[in-house]
mmCIF file of C-alpha atoms in Angstrom:
data_model
loop_
_atom_site.group_PDB
_atom_site.id
_atom_site.type_symbol
_atom_site.label_atom_id
_atom_site.label_comp_id
_atom_site.label_asym_id
_atom_site.label_seq_id
_atom_site.Cartn_x
_atom_site.Cartn_y
_atom_site.Cartn_z
ATOM 1 C CA UNK J 17 13.373 -27.091 -66.548
ATOM 2 C CA UNK J 18 11.554 -23.848 -65.648
ATOM 3 C CA UNK J 19 13.202 -21.061 -63.721
ATOM 4 C CA UNK J 20 11.872 -19.675 -60.402
ATOM 5 C CA UNK J 21 9.925 -16.877 -62.062
ATOM 6 C CA UNK J 22 8.305 -19.274 -64.471
ATOM 7 C CA UNK J 23 7.380 -21.656 -61.666
ATOM 8 C CA UNK J 24 5.881 -18.748 -59.665
ATOM 9 C CA UNK J 25 3.850 -17.616 -62.666
ATOM 10 C CA UNK J 26 2.538 -21.149 -63.201
ATOM 11 C CA UNK J 27 1.581 -21.340 -59.514
ATOM 12 C CA UNK J 28 -0.324 -18.060 -59.710
ATOM 13 C CA UNK J 29 -2.044 -19.252 -62.892
ATOM 14 C CA UNK J 30 -3.074 -22.506 -61.222
ATOM 15 C CA UNK J 31 -4.401 -20.644 -58.197
ATOM 16 C CA UNK J 32 -6.435 -18.268 -60.342
ATOM 17 C CA UNK J 33 -7.898 -21.178 -62.292
ATOM 18 C CA UNK J 34 -8.944 -22.856 -59.047
ATOM 19 C CA UNK J 35 -10.332 -19.587 -57.703
ATOM 20 C CA UNK J 36 -12.307 -18.552 -60.769
ATOM 21 C CA UNK J 37 -12.912 -21.949 -62.309
ATOM 22 C CA UNK J 38 -16.022 -24.099 -61.992
ATOM 23 C CA UNK J 39 -14.617 -26.259 -59.148
ATOM 24 C CA UNK J 40 -12.767 -25.854 -55.816
ATOM 25 C CA UNK J 41 -15.746 -24.590 -53.840
ATOM 26 C CA UNK J 42 -13.891 -24.777 -50.512
ATOM 27 C CA UNK J 43 -11.073 -22.627 -51.835
ATOM 28 C CA UNK J 44 -13.549 -20.024 -53.071
ATOM 29 C CA UNK J 45 -15.320 -19.999 -49.686
ATOM 30 C CA UNK J 46 -12.110 -19.573 -47.677
ATOM 31 C CA UNK J 47 -10.815 -16.792 -49.928
ATOM 32 C CA UNK J 48 -14.180 -15.018 -49.856
ATOM 33 C CA UNK J 49 -14.327 -15.104 -46.067
ATOM 34 C CA UNK J 50 -10.742 -13.900 -45.807
ATOM 35 C CA UNK J 51 -11.415 -11.067 -48.252
ATOM 36 C CA UNK J 52 -14.575 -10.089 -46.364
ATOM 37 C CA UNK J 53 -12.648 -9.987 -43.081
ATOM 38 C CA UNK J 54 -9.902 -7.808 -44.581
ATOM 39 C CA UNK J 55 -12.422 -5.376 -46.062
ATOM 40 C CA UNK J 56 -14.338 -5.239 -42.757
ATOM 41 C CA UNK J 57 -11.163 -4.627 -40.765
ATOM 42 C CA UNK J 58 -10.175 -1.760 -43.057
ATOM 43 C CA UNK J 59 -13.513 -0.007 -43.667
ATOM 44 C CA UNK J 60 -15.972 -0.966 -40.883
ATOM 45 C CA UNK J 61 -16.250 1.203 -37.732
ATOM 46 C CA UNK J 62 -16.949 -0.482 -34.392
ATOM 47 C CA UNK J 63 -17.294 0.863 -30.819
ATOM 48 C CA UNK J 64 -13.891 1.448 -29.293
ATOM 49 C CA UNK J 65 -13.811 0.866 -25.544
ATOM 50 C CA UNK J 66 -11.150 0.947 -22.853
ATOM 51 C CA UNK J 67 -11.295 -2.055 -20.480
ATOM 52 C CA UNK J 68 -10.645 -1.280 -16.818
ATOM 53 C CA UNK J 69 -10.544 -3.352 -13.656
ATOM 54 C CA UNK J 70 -12.798 -1.858 -10.987
ATOM 55 C CA UNK J 71 -13.213 -2.126 -7.234
ATOM 56 C CA UNK J 72 -15.878 -0.362 -5.214
ATOM 57 C CA UNK J 73 -13.926 1.795 -2.791
ATOM 58 C CA UNK J 74 -16.356 4.416 -1.534
ATOM 59 C CA UNK J 75 -14.785 6.613 1.164
ATOM 60 C CA UNK J 76 -17.970 8.585 1.687
ATOM 61 C CA UNK J 77 -18.952 6.857 4.937
ATOM 62 C CA UNK J 78 -20.708 8.773 7.684
ATOM 63 C CA UNK J 79 -19.412 7.814 11.126
ATOM 64 C CA UNK J 80 -21.801 8.470 14.002
ATOM 65 C CA UNK J 81 -19.934 9.040 17.266
ATOM 66 C CA UNK J 82 -21.051 9.304 20.856
ATOM 67 C CA UNK J 83 -21.789 12.999 21.519
ATOM 68 C CA UNK J 84 -20.960 12.697 25.223
ATOM 69 C CA UNK J 85 -20.066 10.246 27.963
ATOM 70 C CA UNK J 86 -23.093 8.269 29.027
ATOM 71 C CA UNK J 87 -25.011 5.030 28.903
ATOM 72 C CA UNK J 88 -26.686 3.649 25.800
ATOM 73 C CA UNK J 89 -30.440 3.589 26.317
ATOM 74 C CA UNK J 90 -31.924 2.513 22.964
ATOM 75 C CA UNK J 91 -30.860 1.362 19.490
ATOM 76 C CA UNK J 92 -33.282 2.063 16.666
ATOM 77 C CA UNK J 93 -31.275 1.029 13.555
ATOM 78 C CA UNK J 94 -29.235 -2.061 12.715
ATOM 79 C CA UNK J 95 -26.751 -2.918 9.941
ATOM 80 C CA UNK J 96 -28.637 -3.346 6.681
ATOM 81 C CA UNK J 97 -31.385 -0.849 7.562
ATOM 82 C CA UNK J 98 -32.098 2.102 5.287
ATOM 83 C CA UNK J 99 -32.142 5.398 7.188
ATOM 84 C CA UNK J 100 -32.998 8.971 6.255
ATOM 85 C CA UNK J 101 -31.353 12.237 7.166
ATOM 86 C CA UNK J 102 -32.472 13.315 10.644
ATOM 87 C CA UNK J 103 -33.821 9.893 11.587
ATOM 88 C CA UNK J 104 -33.138 8.796 15.175
ATOM 89 C CA UNK J 105 -30.870 5.739 15.213
ATOM 90 C CA UNK J 106 -29.766 5.577 18.881
ATOM 91 C CA UNK J 107 -30.318 7.363 22.184
ATOM 92 C CA UNK J 108 -28.305 7.885 25.356
ATOM 93 C CA UNK J 109 -29.686 7.754 28.886
ATOM 94 C CA UNK J 110 -30.351 11.340 30.001
ATOM 95 C CA UNK J 111 -31.846 10.795 33.448
ATOM 96 C CA UNK J 112 -29.003 12.706 35.143
ATOM 97 C CA UNK J 113 -29.277 15.511 32.596
ATOM 98 C CA UNK J 114 -33.013 15.799 33.240
ATOM 99 C CA UNK J 115 -32.388 16.123 36.970
ATOM 100 C CA UNK J 116 -29.729 18.745 36.333
ATOM 101 C CA UNK J 117 -32.107 20.591 34.029
ATOM 102 C CA UNK J 118 -34.857 20.626 36.655
ATOM 103 C CA UNK J 119 -32.415 21.888 39.285
ATOM 104 C CA UNK J 120 -31.180 24.690 37.049
ATOM 105 C CA UNK J 121 -34.723 25.673 36.116
ATOM 106 C CA UNK J 122 -35.538 25.953 39.831
ATOM 107 C CA UNK J 123 -32.434 28.082 40.415
ATOM 108 C CA UNK J 124 -33.315 30.315 37.473
ATOM 109 C CA UNK J 125 -36.830 30.819 38.786
ATOM 110 C CA UNK J 126 -35.469 31.724 42.235
ATOM 111 C CA UNK J 127 -32.981 34.273 40.873
ATOM 112 C CA UNK J 128 -35.614 35.836 38.633
ATOM 113 C CA UNK J 129 -37.918 36.150 41.642
ATOM 114 C CA UNK J 130 -35.121 37.735 43.701
ATOM 115 C CA UNK J 131 -34.405 40.182 40.877
ATOM 116 C CA UNK J 132 -38.064 41.173 40.620
ATOM 117 C CA UNK J 133 -38.353 41.624 44.387
ATOM 118 C CA UNK J 134 -35.165 43.737 44.536
ATOM 119 C CA UNK J 135 -36.401 46.002 41.771
ATOM 120 C CA UNK J 136 -39.716 46.352 43.549
ATOM 121 C CA UNK J 137 -37.854 47.429 46.711
ATOM 122 C CA UNK J 138 -35.638 49.753 44.600
ATOM 123 C CA UNK J 139 -32.538 47.804 45.643
ATOM 124 C CA UNK J 140 -30.679 48.099 42.328
ATOM 125 C CA UNK J 141 -27.471 46.483 43.621
ATOM 126 C CA UNK J 142 -29.225 43.309 44.743
ATOM 127 C CA UNK J 143 -31.213 43.293 41.487
ATOM 128 C CA UNK J 144 -28.002 43.465 39.446
ATOM 129 C CA UNK J 145 -26.483 40.588 41.433
ATOM 130 C CA UNK J 146 -29.611 38.469 40.989
ATOM 131 C CA UNK J 147 -29.654 39.279 37.263
ATOM 132 C CA UNK J 148 -26.001 38.213 36.847
ATOM 133 C CA UNK J 149 -26.648 34.971 38.713
ATOM 134 C CA UNK J 150 -29.740 34.351 36.544
ATOM 135 C CA UNK J 151 -27.701 34.885 33.371
ATOM 136 C CA UNK J 152 -25.110 32.395 34.593
ATOM 137 C CA UNK J 153 -27.810 29.817 35.286
ATOM 138 C CA UNK J 154 -29.311 30.464 31.841
ATOM 139 C CA UNK J 155 -25.961 29.650 30.214
ATOM 140 C CA UNK J 156 -25.597 26.436 32.232
ATOM 141 C CA UNK J 157 -29.196 25.508 31.428
ATOM 142 C CA UNK J 158 -28.621 26.098 27.715
ATOM 143 C CA UNK J 159 -25.584 23.814 27.851
ATOM 144 C CA UNK J 160 -27.539 21.061 29.600
ATOM 145 C CA UNK J 161 -30.386 21.323 27.098
ATOM 146 C CA UNK J 162 -27.871 21.151 24.253
ATOM 147 C CA UNK J 163 -26.468 17.939 25.743
ATOM 148 C CA UNK J 164 -30.003 16.563 26.044
ATOM 149 C CA UNK J 165 -30.622 17.358 22.390
ATOM 150 C CA UNK J 166 -27.337 15.728 21.337
ATOM 151 C CA UNK J 167 -28.119 12.615 23.345
ATOM 152 C CA UNK J 168 -30.436 11.662 20.483
ATOM 153 C CA UNK J 169 -28.105 10.316 17.758
ATOM 154 C CA UNK J 170 -29.499 10.995 14.296
ATOM 155 C CA UNK J 171 -28.425 9.992 10.797
ATOM 156 C CA UNK J 172 -26.636 12.761 8.945
ATOM 157 C CA UNK J 173 -27.736 11.657 5.468
ATOM 158 C CA UNK J 174 -29.810 9.099 3.624
ATOM 159 C CA UNK J 175 -28.079 5.760 3.348
ATOM 160 C CA UNK J 176 -27.628 2.278 4.727
ATOM 161 C CA UNK J 177 -26.187 1.290 8.088
ATOM 162 C CA UNK J 178 -23.157 -0.869 7.247
ATOM 163 C CA UNK J 179 -21.590 -1.258 10.707
ATOM 164 C CA UNK J 180 -22.740 -0.839 14.288
ATOM 165 C CA UNK J 181 -24.934 -3.552 15.813
ATOM 166 C CA UNK J 182 -25.313 -1.999 19.269
ATOM 167 C CA UNK J 183 -28.056 -4.213 20.696
ATOM 168 C CA UNK J 184 -25.687 -6.009 23.051
ATOM 169 C CA UNK J 185 -24.348 -2.701 24.338
ATOM 170 C CA UNK J 186 -27.650 -1.304 25.593
ATOM 171 C CA UNK J 187 -27.084 -0.147 29.153
ATOM 172 C CA UNK J 188 -23.295 -0.064 28.792
ATOM 173 C CA UNK J 189 -21.181 3.073 28.949
ATOM 174 C CA UNK J 190 -19.957 4.879 25.858
ATOM 175 C CA UNK J 191 -17.248 7.521 25.748
ATOM 176 C CA UNK J 192 -17.321 10.876 24.041
ATOM 177 C CA UNK J 193 -16.195 10.555 20.402
ATOM 178 C CA UNK J 194 -16.486 6.756 20.309
ATOM 179 C CA UNK J 195 -17.567 5.483 16.876
ATOM 180 C CA UNK J 196 -20.964 3.818 17.154
ATOM 181 C CA UNK J 197 -22.243 3.388 13.582
ATOM 182 C CA UNK J 198 -21.217 3.785 9.961
ATOM 183 C CA UNK J 199 -23.713 4.875 7.325
ATOM 184 C CA UNK J 200 -22.940 4.599 3.614
ATOM 185 C CA UNK J 201 -24.856 7.004 1.377
ATOM 186 C CA UNK J 202 -26.523 5.210 -1.531
ATOM 187 C CA UNK J 203 -26.795 8.043 -4.029
ATOM 188 C CA UNK J 204 -23.543 7.913 -5.991
ATOM 189 C CA UNK J 205 -20.929 5.306 -5.106
ATOM 190 C CA UNK J 206 -17.269 5.824 -5.949
ATOM 191 C CA UNK J 207 -15.309 3.045 -7.643
ATOM 192 C CA UNK J 208 -11.573 2.709 -8.182
ATOM 193 C CA UNK J 209 -10.654 1.866 -11.778
ATOM 194 C CA UNK J 210 -7.285 0.860 -13.203
ATOM 195 C CA UNK J 211 -6.064 0.389 -16.768
ATOM 196 C CA UNK J 212 -2.933 -1.123 -18.277
ATOM 197 C CA UNK J 213 0.230 0.893 -18.523
ATOM 198 C CA UNK J 214 -0.083 1.174 -22.311
ATOM 199 C CA UNK J 215 -3.561 2.731 -21.955
ATOM 200 C CA UNK J 216 -2.628 5.296 -19.314
ATOM 201 C CA UNK J 217 -2.815 8.265 -21.709
ATOM 202 C CA UNK J 218 -6.394 7.382 -22.673
ATOM 203 C CA UNK J 219 -7.751 7.425 -19.108
ATOM 204 C CA UNK J 220 -9.021 10.993 -18.646
ATOM 205 C CA UNK J 221 -11.788 12.604 -16.570
ATOM 206 C CA UNK J 222 -15.169 12.727 -18.250
ATOM 207 C CA UNK J 223 -15.105 9.286 -19.852
ATOM 208 C CA UNK J 224 -18.380 7.408 -19.573
ATOM 209 C CA UNK J 225 -18.950 3.710 -19.805
ATOM 210 C CA UNK J 226 -20.595 0.623 -18.381
ATOM 211 C CA UNK J 227 -19.648 -1.395 -15.323
ATOM 212 C CA UNK J 228 -20.539 -5.028 -14.752
ATOM 213 C CA UNK J 229 -19.831 -6.473 -11.318
ATOM 214 C CA UNK J 230 -18.810 -10.067 -10.804
ATOM 215 C CA UNK J 231 -21.591 -10.322 -8.235
ATOM 216 C CA UNK J 232 -24.221 -9.386 -10.854
ATOM 217 C CA UNK J 233 -22.733 -9.538 -14.382
ATOM 218 C CA UNK J 234 -26.160 -9.368 -16.012
ATOM 219 C CA UNK J 235 -26.825 -5.860 -14.643
ATOM 220 C CA UNK J 236 -25.014 -2.975 -16.411
ATOM 221 C CA UNK J 237 -24.264 0.108 -14.307
ATOM 222 C CA UNK J 238 -23.372 3.506 -15.840
ATOM 223 C CA UNK J 239 -20.074 5.018 -14.679
ATOM 224 C CA UNK J 240 -18.458 8.430 -15.168
ATOM 225 C CA UNK J 241 -14.740 9.032 -14.544
ATOM 226 C CA UNK J 242 -14.347 11.938 -12.115
ATOM 227 C CA UNK J 243 -10.593 12.204 -11.563
ATOM 228 C CA UNK J 244 -7.356 10.435 -12.466
ATOM 229 C CA UNK J 245 -4.452 9.829 -10.132
ATOM 230 C CA UNK J 246 -1.176 11.247 -11.490
ATOM 231 C CA UNK J 247 1.458 8.606 -12.056
ATOM 232 C CA UNK J 248 1.203 4.844 -12.161
ATOM 233 C CA UNK J 249 0.522 2.560 -9.226
ATOM 234 C CA UNK J 250 1.818 -0.965 -8.699
ATOM 235 C CA UNK J 251 -1.125 -3.358 -8.493
ATOM 236 C CA UNK J 252 -0.429 -7.101 -8.240
ATOM 237 C CA UNK J 253 3.121 -6.519 -9.473
ATOM 238 C CA UNK J 254 1.978 -4.582 -12.564
ATOM 239 C CA UNK J 255 2.183 -0.852 -13.219
ATOM 240 C CA UNK J 256 -1.339 0.456 -13.826
ATOM 241 C CA UNK J 257 -2.896 3.886 -14.056
ATOM 242 C CA UNK J 258 -5.650 4.537 -11.534
ATOM 243 C CA UNK J 259 -8.725 6.739 -11.652
ATOM 244 C CA UNK J 260 -11.926 7.190 -9.699
ATOM 245 C CA UNK J 261 -15.413 7.061 -11.159
ATOM 246 C CA UNK J 262 -18.941 7.477 -9.879
ATOM 247 C CA UNK J 263 -21.520 4.744 -10.416
ATOM 248 C CA UNK J 264 -25.253 5.013 -9.916
ATOM 249 C CA UNK J 265 -26.270 2.149 -7.663
ATOM 250 C CA UNK J 266 -29.949 2.230 -8.571
ATOM 251 C CA UNK J 267 -31.724 -0.595 -6.776
ATOM 252 C CA UNK J 268 -28.596 -2.729 -6.484
ATOM 253 C CA UNK J 269 -26.917 -3.034 -3.119
ATOM 254 C CA UNK J 270 -23.265 -2.085 -3.526
ATOM 255 C CA UNK J 271 -20.670 -2.810 -0.865
ATOM 256 C CA UNK J 272 -17.036 -1.816 -0.569
ATOM 257 C CA UNK J 273 -14.724 -4.460 -2.011
ATOM 258 C CA UNK J 274 -16.989 -5.631 -4.848
ATOM 259 C CA UNK J 275 -14.983 -6.128 -8.047
ATOM 260 C CA UNK J 276 -15.909 -5.971 -11.693
ATOM 261 C CA UNK J 277 -14.929 -4.845 -15.177
ATOM 262 C CA UNK J 278 -15.762 -1.517 -16.792
ATOM 263 C CA UNK J 279 -15.614 -0.602 -20.453
ATOM 264 C CA UNK J 280 -15.114 3.108 -21.043
ATOM 265 C CA UNK J 281 -16.393 4.580 -24.288
ATOM 266 C CA UNK J 282 -13.688 5.996 -26.598
ATOM 267 C CA UNK J 283 -15.931 6.579 -29.610
ATOM 268 C CA UNK J 284 -15.737 4.757 -32.961
ATOM 269 C CA UNK J 285 -12.669 3.226 -34.589
ATOM 270 C CA UNK J 286 -11.834 0.911 -37.487
ATOM 271 C CA UNK J 287 -11.896 -2.782 -36.716
ATOM 272 C CA UNK J 288 -8.167 -3.231 -37.353
ATOM 273 C CA UNK J 289 -7.383 -0.434 -34.890
ATOM 274 C CA UNK J 290 -9.363 -2.192 -32.164
ATOM 275 C CA UNK J 291 -8.285 -5.806 -32.748
ATOM 276 C CA UNK J 292 -5.087 -5.870 -34.767
ATOM 277 C CA UNK J 293 -3.189 -2.696 -33.914
ATOM 278 C CA UNK J 294 -2.620 -3.487 -30.170
ATOM 279 C CA UNK J 295 -1.144 -6.889 -31.069
ATOM 280 C CA UNK J 296 1.053 -5.324 -33.738
ATOM 281 C CA UNK J 297 2.303 -2.665 -31.314
ATOM 282 C CA UNK J 298 3.164 -5.285 -28.676
ATOM 283 C CA UNK J 299 5.034 -7.395 -31.220
ATOM 284 C CA UNK J 300 6.846 -4.350 -32.600
ATOM 285 C CA UNK J 301 7.962 -3.267 -29.124
ATOM 286 C CA UNK J 302 9.097 -6.811 -28.288
ATOM 287 C CA UNK J 303 11.323 -7.072 -31.350
ATOM 288 C CA UNK J 304 12.440 -3.428 -31.249
ATOM 289 C CA UNK J 305 14.198 -3.891 -27.932
ATOM 290 C CA UNK J 306 16.478 -6.504 -29.522
ATOM 291 C CA UNK J 307 17.437 -4.404 -32.510
ATOM 292 C CA UNK J 308 21.032 -3.116 -32.551
#
């Protein structure tokens, strides 16, 4: 016999009696938890982070090439070895260069002796000819000695040898410019990071965060975004924004191709902005496209 307003008022009255009465403990507990969650979502600040897929893609590899045509005499570093700048890692056979050097030194000594004898005899023309020939031999000798020096292949920077096991090639011929080894510096390693299309405007240089690799998820690595690629890139059929960050390897061995997840620090935000707002925005966009 009651109208809809009356029935609604009676329902509210019954609910308040259950909520504030001496019974209905479960109802009180559920409402209290729900109220606590709502208040926390509205007033509590939590760390706001930007998730990003990461792949180690360090282009900073040092390629050691053969400085000249010759035969490989010795290999002093193998893949996996740590090397230092200036350390000898391989050496070419220089027996022919040593013979050439000795021959040129003998020629230089002969021309210098001829020049000295001509000057002693006051034959300035012969002295000038001997001097010119000695200068020519000096230039050729300097070139040979430079080739001897370059026959010792040295690491250009501190790092780890990642490619180039040359033990089976000892005694074989190498050509000028042929790649022999690759050394990856282990100071700062570059990683490629990508975020979802909806988060592209939040990926900016200077962001810091933490990276955890799938190979060692228990070890956090600090990362710093260095640059951001303009425009989106299609990755696995999805448009994502790409940036590049630097990670400190520390004692961990990092190799190109390792994947992980980074969380970039965006400061503090309310709980509802971190958890609820993204879902609301996705739902709003989904229904908005169907509106007339």
